[in-house]
Amino acid sequence: MPKEHPKFWASVQARLGYDPPRTLFVDDSLPILRAARDYGRIGHLVSMLRPDSDQPARARAEFPAVLRLGELLPVLPSEE
């Protein structure tokens, strides 16, 4: 079932039991991010600006966006 379909989100919720306000979902497709917001009630949505490293970054304003997933992770102190 495609992620754009409302039943997809009901199925994922039934299977995983995610907590929508605390869930992070990252995708490069605006229709899928909209479905995650509208049907999945996902609280944290992020768009990938450059899903293909061979292509230039895209401009996005509808959702927060990152070039790399690493941008979402805190920088961990190195062990010395």
PDB file of N, CA and C in Angstrom:
ATOM      1  N   MET A   1       0.857  -1.171   0.000  1.00  0.00           N
ATOM      2  CA  MET A   1       0.000   0.000   0.000  1.00  0.00           C
ATOM      3  C   MET A   1       0.911   1.246   0.000  1.00  0.00           C
ATOM      4  N   PRO A   2       0.641   2.217  -0.858  1.00  0.00           N
ATOM      5  CA  PRO A   2       1.482   3.410  -0.908  1.00  0.00           C
ATOM      6  C   PRO A   2       1.334   4.276   0.349  1.00  0.00           C
ATOM      7  N   LYS A   3       2.404   4.956   0.685  1.00  0.00           N
ATOM      8  CA  LYS A   3       2.407   5.809   1.886  1.00  0.00           C
ATOM      9  C   LYS A   3       1.432   6.982   1.767  1.00  0.00           C
ATOM     10  N   GLU A   4       1.038   7.324   0.579  1.00  0.00           N
ATOM     11  CA  GLU A   4       0.076   8.417   0.400  1.00  0.00           C
ATOM     12  C   GLU A   4      -1.345   8.010   0.792  1.00  0.00           C
ATOM     13  N   HIS A   5      -1.597   6.736   0.929  1.00  0.00           N
ATOM     14  CA  HIS A   5      -2.940   6.226   1.200  1.00  0.00           C
ATOM     15  C   HIS A   5      -3.244   6.267   2.703  1.00  0.00           C
ATOM     16  N   PRO A   6      -4.423   6.769   3.093  1.00  0.00           N
ATOM     17  CA  PRO A   6      -4.773   6.828   4.518  1.00  0.00           C
ATOM     18  C   PRO A   6      -4.682   5.489   5.241  1.00  0.00           C
ATOM     19  N   LYS A   7      -5.022   4.390   4.563  1.00  0.00           N
ATOM     20  CA  LYS A   7      -4.983   3.075   5.206  1.00  0.00           C
ATOM     21  C   LYS A   7      -3.558   2.650   5.560  1.00  0.00           C
ATOM     22  N   PHE A   8      -2.574   3.171   4.826  1.00  0.00           N
ATOM     23  CA  PHE A   8      -1.185   2.864   5.156  1.00  0.00           C
ATOM     24  C   PHE A   8      -0.883   3.280   6.588  1.00  0.00           C
ATOM     25  N   TRP A   9      -1.307   4.486   6.948  1.00  0.00           N
ATOM     26  CA  TRP A   9      -0.991   5.025   8.275  1.00  0.00           C
ATOM     27  C   TRP A   9      -1.747   4.291   9.372  1.00  0.00           C
ATOM     28  N   ALA A  10      -2.975   3.885   9.098  1.00  0.00           N
ATOM     29  CA  ALA A  10      -3.721   3.086  10.073  1.00  0.00           C
ATOM     30  C   ALA A  10      -3.029   1.740  10.282  1.00  0.00           C
ATOM     31  N   SER A  11      -2.533   1.153   9.216  1.00  0.00           N
ATOM     32  CA  SER A  11      -1.837  -0.122   9.293  1.00  0.00           C
ATOM     33  C   SER A  11      -0.533   0.008  10.079  1.00  0.00           C
ATOM     34  N   VAL A  12       0.228   1.049   9.806  1.00  0.00           N
ATOM     35  CA  VAL A  12       1.482   1.270  10.528  1.00  0.00           C
ATOM     36  C   VAL A  12       1.192   1.513  12.010  1.00  0.00           C
ATOM     37  N   GLN A  13       0.169   2.296  12.301  1.00  0.00           N
ATOM     38  CA  GLN A  13      -0.196   2.569  13.690  1.00  0.00           C
ATOM     39  C   GLN A  13      -0.582   1.275  14.408  1.00  0.00           C
ATOM     40  N   ALA A  14      -1.363   0.438  13.749  1.00  0.00           N
ATOM     41  CA  ALA A  14      -1.780  -0.822  14.360  1.00  0.00           C
ATOM     42  C   ALA A  14      -0.592  -1.757  14.579  1.00  0.00           C
ATOM     43  N   ARG A  15       0.335  -1.737  13.658  1.00  0.00           N
ATOM     44  CA  ARG A  15       1.479  -2.653  13.739  1.00  0.00           C
ATOM     45  C   ARG A  15       2.550  -2.169  14.717  1.00  0.00           C
ATOM     46  N   LEU A  16       2.861  -0.874  14.676  1.00  0.00           N
ATOM     47  CA  LEU A  16       3.959  -0.347  15.493  1.00  0.00           C
ATOM     48  C   LEU A  16       3.499   0.370  16.759  1.00  0.00           C
ATOM     49  N   GLY A  17       2.287   0.899  16.722  1.00  0.00           N
ATOM     50  CA  GLY A  17       1.792   1.638  17.869  1.00  0.00           C
ATOM     51  C   GLY A  17       2.613   2.883  18.178  1.00  0.00           C
ATOM     52  N   TYR A  18       3.017   3.599  17.147  1.00  0.00           N
ATOM     53  CA  TYR A  18       3.820   4.795  17.364  1.00  0.00           C
ATOM     54  C   TYR A  18       3.022   5.886  18.063  1.00  0.00           C
ATOM     55  N   ASP A  19       3.726   6.766  18.735  1.00  0.00           N
ATOM     56  CA  ASP A  19       3.116   7.899  19.426  1.00  0.00           C
ATOM     57  C   ASP A  19       3.213   9.103  18.483  1.00  0.00           C
ATOM     58  N   PRO A  20       2.128   9.431  17.762  1.00  0.00           N
ATOM     59  CA  PRO A  20       2.192  10.450  16.706  1.00  0.00           C
ATOM     60  C   PRO A  20       2.881  11.765  17.094  1.00  0.00           C
ATOM     61  N   PRO A  21       2.572  12.387  18.229  1.00  0.00           N
ATOM     62  CA  PRO A  21       3.222  13.665  18.532  1.00  0.00           C
ATOM     63  C   PRO A  21       4.736  13.552  18.759  1.00  0.00           C
ATOM     64  N   ARG A  22       5.208  12.353  19.076  1.00  0.00           N
ATOM     65  CA  ARG A  22       6.634  12.168  19.355  1.00  0.00           C
ATOM     66  C   ARG A  22       7.388  11.510  18.211  1.00  0.00           C
ATOM     67  N   THR A  23       6.705  11.228  17.119  1.00  0.00           N
ATOM     68  CA  THR A  23       7.303  10.488  16.014  1.00  0.00           C
ATOM     69  C   THR A  23       7.939  11.416  14.991  1.00  0.00           C
ATOM     70  N   LEU A  24       9.124  11.014  14.514  1.00  0.00           N
ATOM     71  CA  LEU A  24       9.837  11.717  13.448  1.00  0.00           C
ATOM     72  C   LEU A  24       9.722  10.890  12.179  1.00  0.00           C
ATOM     73  N   PHE A  25       9.351  11.546  11.077  1.00  0.00           N
ATOM     74  CA  PHE A  25       9.268  10.887   9.781  1.00  0.00           C
ATOM     75  C   PHE A  25      10.000  11.753   8.769  1.00  0.00           C
ATOM     76  N   VAL A  26      10.903  11.137   8.019  1.00  0.00           N
ATOM     77  CA  VAL A  26      11.706  11.842   7.024  1.00  0.00           C
ATOM     78  C   VAL A  26      11.438  11.221   5.664  1.00  0.00           C
ATOM     79  N   ASP A  27      11.208  12.066   4.658  1.00  0.00           N
ATOM     80  CA  ASP A  27      10.971  11.567   3.307  1.00  0.00           C
ATOM     81  C   ASP A  27      11.343  12.661   2.319  1.00  0.00           C
ATOM     82  N   ASP A  28      11.526  12.275   1.063  1.00  0.00           N
ATOM     83  CA  ASP A  28      11.848  13.267   0.028  1.00  0.00           C
ATOM     84  C   ASP A  28      10.634  13.645  -0.807  1.00  0.00           C
ATOM     85  N   SER A  29       9.491  13.061  -0.513  1.00  0.00           N
ATOM     86  CA  SER A  29       8.276  13.298  -1.296  1.00  0.00           C
ATOM     87  C   SER A  29       7.288  14.174  -0.517  1.00  0.00           C
ATOM     88  N   LEU A  30       6.927  15.307  -1.100  1.00  0.00           N
ATOM     89  CA  LEU A  30       5.947  16.176  -0.442  1.00  0.00           C
ATOM     90  C   LEU A  30       4.585  15.508  -0.287  1.00  0.00           C
ATOM     91  N   PRO A  31       4.069  14.777  -1.282  1.00  0.00           N
ATOM     92  CA  PRO A  31       2.780  14.099  -1.081  1.00  0.00           C
ATOM     93  C   PRO A  31       2.814  13.103   0.077  1.00  0.00           C
ATOM     94  N   ILE A  32       3.934  12.410   0.247  1.00  0.00           N
ATOM     95  CA  ILE A  32       4.041  11.445   1.346  1.00  0.00           C
ATOM     96  C   ILE A  32       4.127  12.173   2.681  1.00  0.00           C
ATOM     97  N   LEU A  33       4.886  13.260   2.746  1.00  0.00           N
ATOM     98  CA  LEU A  33       4.962  14.041   3.980  1.00  0.00           C
ATOM     99  C   LEU A  33       3.596  14.620   4.346  1.00  0.00           C
ATOM    100  N   ARG A  34       2.854  15.055   3.356  1.00  0.00           N
ATOM    101  CA  ARG A  34       1.503  15.571   3.626  1.00  0.00           C
ATOM    102  C   ARG A  34       0.592  14.470   4.165  1.00  0.00           C
ATOM    103  N   ALA A  35       0.703  13.271   3.604  1.00  0.00           N
ATOM    104  CA  ALA A  35      -0.107  12.148   4.085  1.00  0.00           C
ATOM    105  C   ALA A  35       0.291  11.783   5.512  1.00  0.00           C
ATOM    106  N   ALA A  36       1.576  11.826   5.816  1.00  0.00           N
ATOM    107  CA  ALA A  36       2.035  11.539   7.178  1.00  0.00           C
ATOM    108  C   ALA A  36       1.457  12.552   8.160  1.00  0.00           C
ATOM    109  N   ARG A  37       1.367  13.777   7.735  1.00  0.00           N
ATOM    110  CA  ARG A  37       0.777  14.833   8.569  1.00  0.00           C
ATOM    111  C   ARG A  37      -0.730  14.654   8.695  1.00  0.00           C
ATOM    112  N   ASP A  38      -1.400  14.466   7.575  1.00  0.00           N
ATOM    113  CA  ASP A  38      -2.863  14.458   7.554  1.00  0.00           C
ATOM    114  C   ASP A  38      -3.475  13.162   8.081  1.00  0.00           C
ATOM    115  N   TYR A  39      -2.905  12.025   7.717  1.00  0.00           N
ATOM    116  CA  TYR A  39      -3.503  10.746   8.085  1.00  0.00           C
ATOM    117  C   TYR A  39      -2.762  10.073   9.235  1.00  0.00           C
ATOM    118  N   GLY A  40      -1.430  10.223   9.254  1.00  0.00           N
ATOM    119  CA  GLY A  40      -0.642   9.587  10.295  1.00  0.00           C
ATOM    120  C   GLY A  40      -0.499  10.449  11.531  1.00  0.00           C
ATOM    121  N   ARG A  41      -0.848  11.745  11.378  1.00  0.00           N
ATOM    122  CA  ARG A  41      -0.749  12.697  12.482  1.00  0.00           C
ATOM    123  C   ARG A  41       0.660  12.736  13.076  1.00  0.00           C
ATOM    124  N   ILE A  42       1.656  12.504  12.202  1.00  0.00           N
ATOM    125  CA  ILE A  42       3.047  12.506  12.645  1.00  0.00           C
ATOM    126  C   ILE A  42       3.422  13.911  13.110  1.00  0.00           C
ATOM    127  N   GLY A  43       4.031  13.987  14.279  1.00  0.00           N
ATOM    128  CA  GLY A  43       4.341  15.282  14.884  1.00  0.00           C
ATOM    129  C   GLY A  43       5.557  15.985  14.332  1.00  0.00           C
ATOM    130  N   HIS A  44       6.516  15.245  13.812  1.00  0.00           N
ATOM    131  CA  HIS A  44       7.762  15.845  13.342  1.00  0.00           C
ATOM    132  C   HIS A  44       8.050  15.330  11.935  1.00  0.00           C
ATOM    133  N   LEU A  45       7.936  16.212  10.973  1.00  0.00           N
ATOM    134  CA  LEU A  45       8.124  15.853   9.574  1.00  0.00           C
ATOM    135  C   LEU A  45       9.294  16.636   9.004  1.00  0.00           C
ATOM    136  N   VAL A  46      10.156  15.939   8.285  1.00  0.00           N
ATOM    137  CA  VAL A  46      11.344  16.561   7.702  1.00  0.00           C
ATOM    138  C   VAL A  46      11.485  16.099   6.261  1.00  0.00           C
ATOM    139  N   SER A  47      11.784  17.041   5.393  1.00  0.00           N
ATOM    140  CA  SER A  47      11.992  16.757   3.984  1.00  0.00           C
ATOM    141  C   SER A  47      13.487  16.649   3.697  1.00  0.00           C
ATOM    142  N   MET A  48      13.843  15.718   2.833  1.00  0.00           N
ATOM    143  CA  MET A  48      15.226  15.600   2.369  1.00  0.00           C
ATOM    144  C   MET A  48      15.410  16.513   1.167  1.00  0.00           C
ATOM    145  N   LEU A  49      16.386  17.395   1.237  1.00  0.00           N
ATOM    146  CA  LEU A  49      16.641  18.320   0.138  1.00  0.00           C
ATOM    147  C   LEU A  49      17.419  17.677  -1.003  1.00  0.00           C
ATOM    148  N   ARG A  50      18.184  16.638  -0.668  1.00  0.00           N
ATOM    149  CA  ARG A  50      19.021  16.019  -1.688  1.00  0.00           C
ATOM    150  C   ARG A  50      18.990  14.502  -1.546  1.00  0.00           C
ATOM    151  N   PRO A  51      17.889  13.869  -1.942  1.00  0.00           N
ATOM    152  CA  PRO A  51      17.799  12.411  -1.797  1.00  0.00           C
ATOM    153  C   PRO A  51      18.739  11.665  -2.742  1.00  0.00           C
ATOM    154  N   ASP A  52      19.164  12.313  -3.811  1.00  0.00           N
ATOM    155  CA  ASP A  52      20.070  11.705  -4.780  1.00  0.00           C
ATOM    156  C   ASP A  52      21.330  12.555  -4.816  1.00  0.00           C
ATOM    157  N   SER A  53      22.447  11.994  -4.377  1.00  0.00           N
ATOM    158  CA  SER A  53      23.690  12.774  -4.298  1.00  0.00           C
ATOM    159  C   SER A  53      24.210  13.199  -5.663  1.00  0.00           C
ATOM    160  N   ASP A  54      23.678  12.617  -6.732  1.00  0.00           N
ATOM    161  CA  ASP A  54      24.077  13.022  -8.077  1.00  0.00           C
ATOM    162  C   ASP A  54      23.264  14.195  -8.605  1.00  0.00           C
ATOM    163  N   GLN A  55      22.274  14.633  -7.841  1.00  0.00           N
ATOM    164  CA  GLN A  55      21.401  15.731  -8.267  1.00  0.00           C
ATOM    165  C   GLN A  55      21.603  16.942  -7.351  1.00  0.00           C
ATOM    166  N   PRO A  56      21.279  18.136  -7.839  1.00  0.00           N
ATOM    167  CA  PRO A  56      21.379  19.312  -6.962  1.00  0.00           C
ATOM    168  C   PRO A  56      20.296  19.281  -5.883  1.00  0.00           C
ATOM    169  N   ALA A  57      20.543  20.003  -4.812  1.00  0.00           N
ATOM    170  CA  ALA A  57      19.564  20.094  -3.726  1.00  0.00           C
ATOM    171  C   ALA A  57      18.305  20.787  -4.225  1.00  0.00           C
ATOM    172  N   ARG A  58      17.177  20.383  -3.666  1.00  0.00           N
ATOM    173  CA  ARG A  58      15.887  20.998  -4.007  1.00  0.00           C
ATOM    174  C   ARG A  58      15.579  22.108  -3.016  1.00  0.00           C
ATOM    175  N   ALA A  59      14.770  23.034  -3.434  1.00  0.00           N
ATOM    176  CA  ALA A  59      14.283  24.085  -2.530  1.00  0.00           C
ATOM    177  C   ALA A  59      12.962  23.622  -1.938  1.00  0.00           C
ATOM    178  N   ARG A  60      12.822  23.694  -0.613  1.00  0.00           N
ATOM    179  CA  ARG A  60      11.581  23.293   0.056  1.00  0.00           C
ATOM    180  C   ARG A  60      11.272  24.294   1.155  1.00  0.00           C
ATOM    181  N   ALA A  61      10.018  24.629   1.318  1.00  0.00           N
ATOM    182  CA  ALA A  61       9.631  25.548   2.379  1.00  0.00           C
ATOM    183  C   ALA A  61       8.475  25.019   3.216  1.00  0.00           C
ATOM    184  N   GLU A  62       7.760  24.036   2.716  1.00  0.00           N
ATOM    185  CA  GLU A  62       6.559  23.549   3.396  1.00  0.00           C
ATOM    186  C   GLU A  62       6.873  22.796   4.693  1.00  0.00           C
ATOM    187  N   PHE A  63       7.998  22.089   4.719  1.00  0.00           N
ATOM    188  CA  PHE A  63       8.418  21.317   5.889  1.00  0.00           C
ATOM    189  C   PHE A  63       9.865  21.665   6.201  1.00  0.00           C
ATOM    190  N   PRO A  64      10.278  21.518   7.463  1.00  0.00           N
ATOM    191  CA  PRO A  64      11.706  21.650   7.744  1.00  0.00           C
ATOM    192  C   PRO A  64      12.463  20.676   6.848  1.00  0.00           C
ATOM    193  N   ALA A  65      13.665  21.037   6.450  1.00  0.00           N
ATOM    194  CA  ALA A  65      14.393  20.202   5.495  1.00  0.00           C
ATOM    195  C   ALA A  65      15.876  20.120   5.853  1.00  0.00           C
ATOM    196  N   VAL A  66      16.479  19.007   5.466  1.00  0.00           N
ATOM    197  CA  VAL A  66      17.904  18.772   5.687  1.00  0.00           C
ATOM    198  C   VAL A  66      18.524  18.200   4.421  1.00  0.00           C
ATOM    199  N   LEU A  67      19.828  18.379   4.299  1.00  0.00           N
ATOM    200  CA  LEU A  67      20.558  17.764   3.191  1.00  0.00           C
ATOM    201  C   LEU A  67      20.931  16.324   3.520  1.00  0.00           C
ATOM    202  N   ARG A  68      21.270  16.077   4.802  1.00  0.00           N
ATOM    203  CA  ARG A  68      21.703  14.757   5.246  1.00  0.00           C
ATOM    204  C   ARG A  68      21.011  14.396   6.559  1.00  0.00           C
ATOM    205  N   LEU A  69      20.743  13.123   6.760  1.00  0.00           N
ATOM    206  CA  LEU A  69      20.107  12.680   8.002  1.00  0.00           C
ATOM    207  C   LEU A  69      20.956  13.013   9.223  1.00  0.00           C
ATOM    208  N   GLY A  70      22.260  13.057   9.067  1.00  0.00           N
ATOM    209  CA  GLY A  70      23.147  13.381  10.169  1.00  0.00           C
ATOM    210  C   GLY A  70      22.856  14.737  10.789  1.00  0.00           C
ATOM    211  N   GLU A  71      22.240  15.630  10.023  1.00  0.00           N
ATOM    212  CA  GLU A  71      21.884  16.952  10.542  1.00  0.00           C
ATOM    213  C   GLU A  71      20.827  16.858  11.641  1.00  0.00           C
ATOM    214  N   LEU A  72      20.117  15.757  11.698  1.00  0.00           N
ATOM    215  CA  LEU A  72      19.069  15.584  12.705  1.00  0.00           C
ATOM    216  C   LEU A  72      19.602  15.024  14.022  1.00  0.00           C
ATOM    217  N   LEU A  73      20.799  14.504  13.994  1.00  0.00           N
ATOM    218  CA  LEU A  73      21.379  13.862  15.165  1.00  0.00           C
ATOM    219  C   LEU A  73      22.256  14.842  15.936  1.00  0.00           C
ATOM    220  N   PRO A  74      22.224  14.748  17.260  1.00  0.00           N
ATOM    221  CA  PRO A  74      23.108  15.622  18.033  1.00  0.00           C
ATOM    222  C   PRO A  74      24.555  15.192  17.821  1.00  0.00           C
ATOM    223  N   VAL A  75      25.427  16.131  17.924  1.00  0.00           N
ATOM    224  CA  VAL A  75      26.840  15.828  17.818  1.00  0.00           C
ATOM    225  C   VAL A  75      27.281  15.212  19.144  1.00  0.00           C
ATOM    226  N   LEU A  76      27.807  14.010  19.056  1.00  0.00           N
ATOM    227  CA  LEU A  76      28.234  13.307  20.256  1.00  0.00           C
ATOM    228  C   LEU A  76      29.672  13.683  20.579  1.00  0.00           C
ATOM    229  N   PRO A  77      29.952  13.917  21.863  1.00  0.00           N
ATOM    230  CA  PRO A  77      31.332  14.250  22.227  1.00  0.00           C
ATOM    231  C   PRO A  77      32.250  13.049  21.965  1.00  0.00           C
ATOM    232  N   SER A  78      33.436  13.325  21.517  1.00  0.00           N
ATOM    233  CA  SER A  78      34.372  12.225  21.282  1.00  0.00           C
ATOM    234  C   SER A  78      34.946  11.759  22.614  1.00  0.00           C
ATOM    235  N   GLU A  79      35.254  10.486  22.664  1.00  0.00           N
ATOM    236  CA  GLU A  79      35.851   9.932  23.878  1.00  0.00           C
ATOM    237  C   GLU A  79      37.349  10.119  23.789  1.00  0.00           C
ATOM    238  N   GLU A  80      37.906  10.756  24.771  1.00  0.00           N
ATOM    239  CA  GLU A  80      39.350  11.000  24.753  1.00  0.00           C
ATOM    240  C   GLU A  80      40.039  10.178  25.787  1.00  0.00           C
TER     241      GLU A  80
END
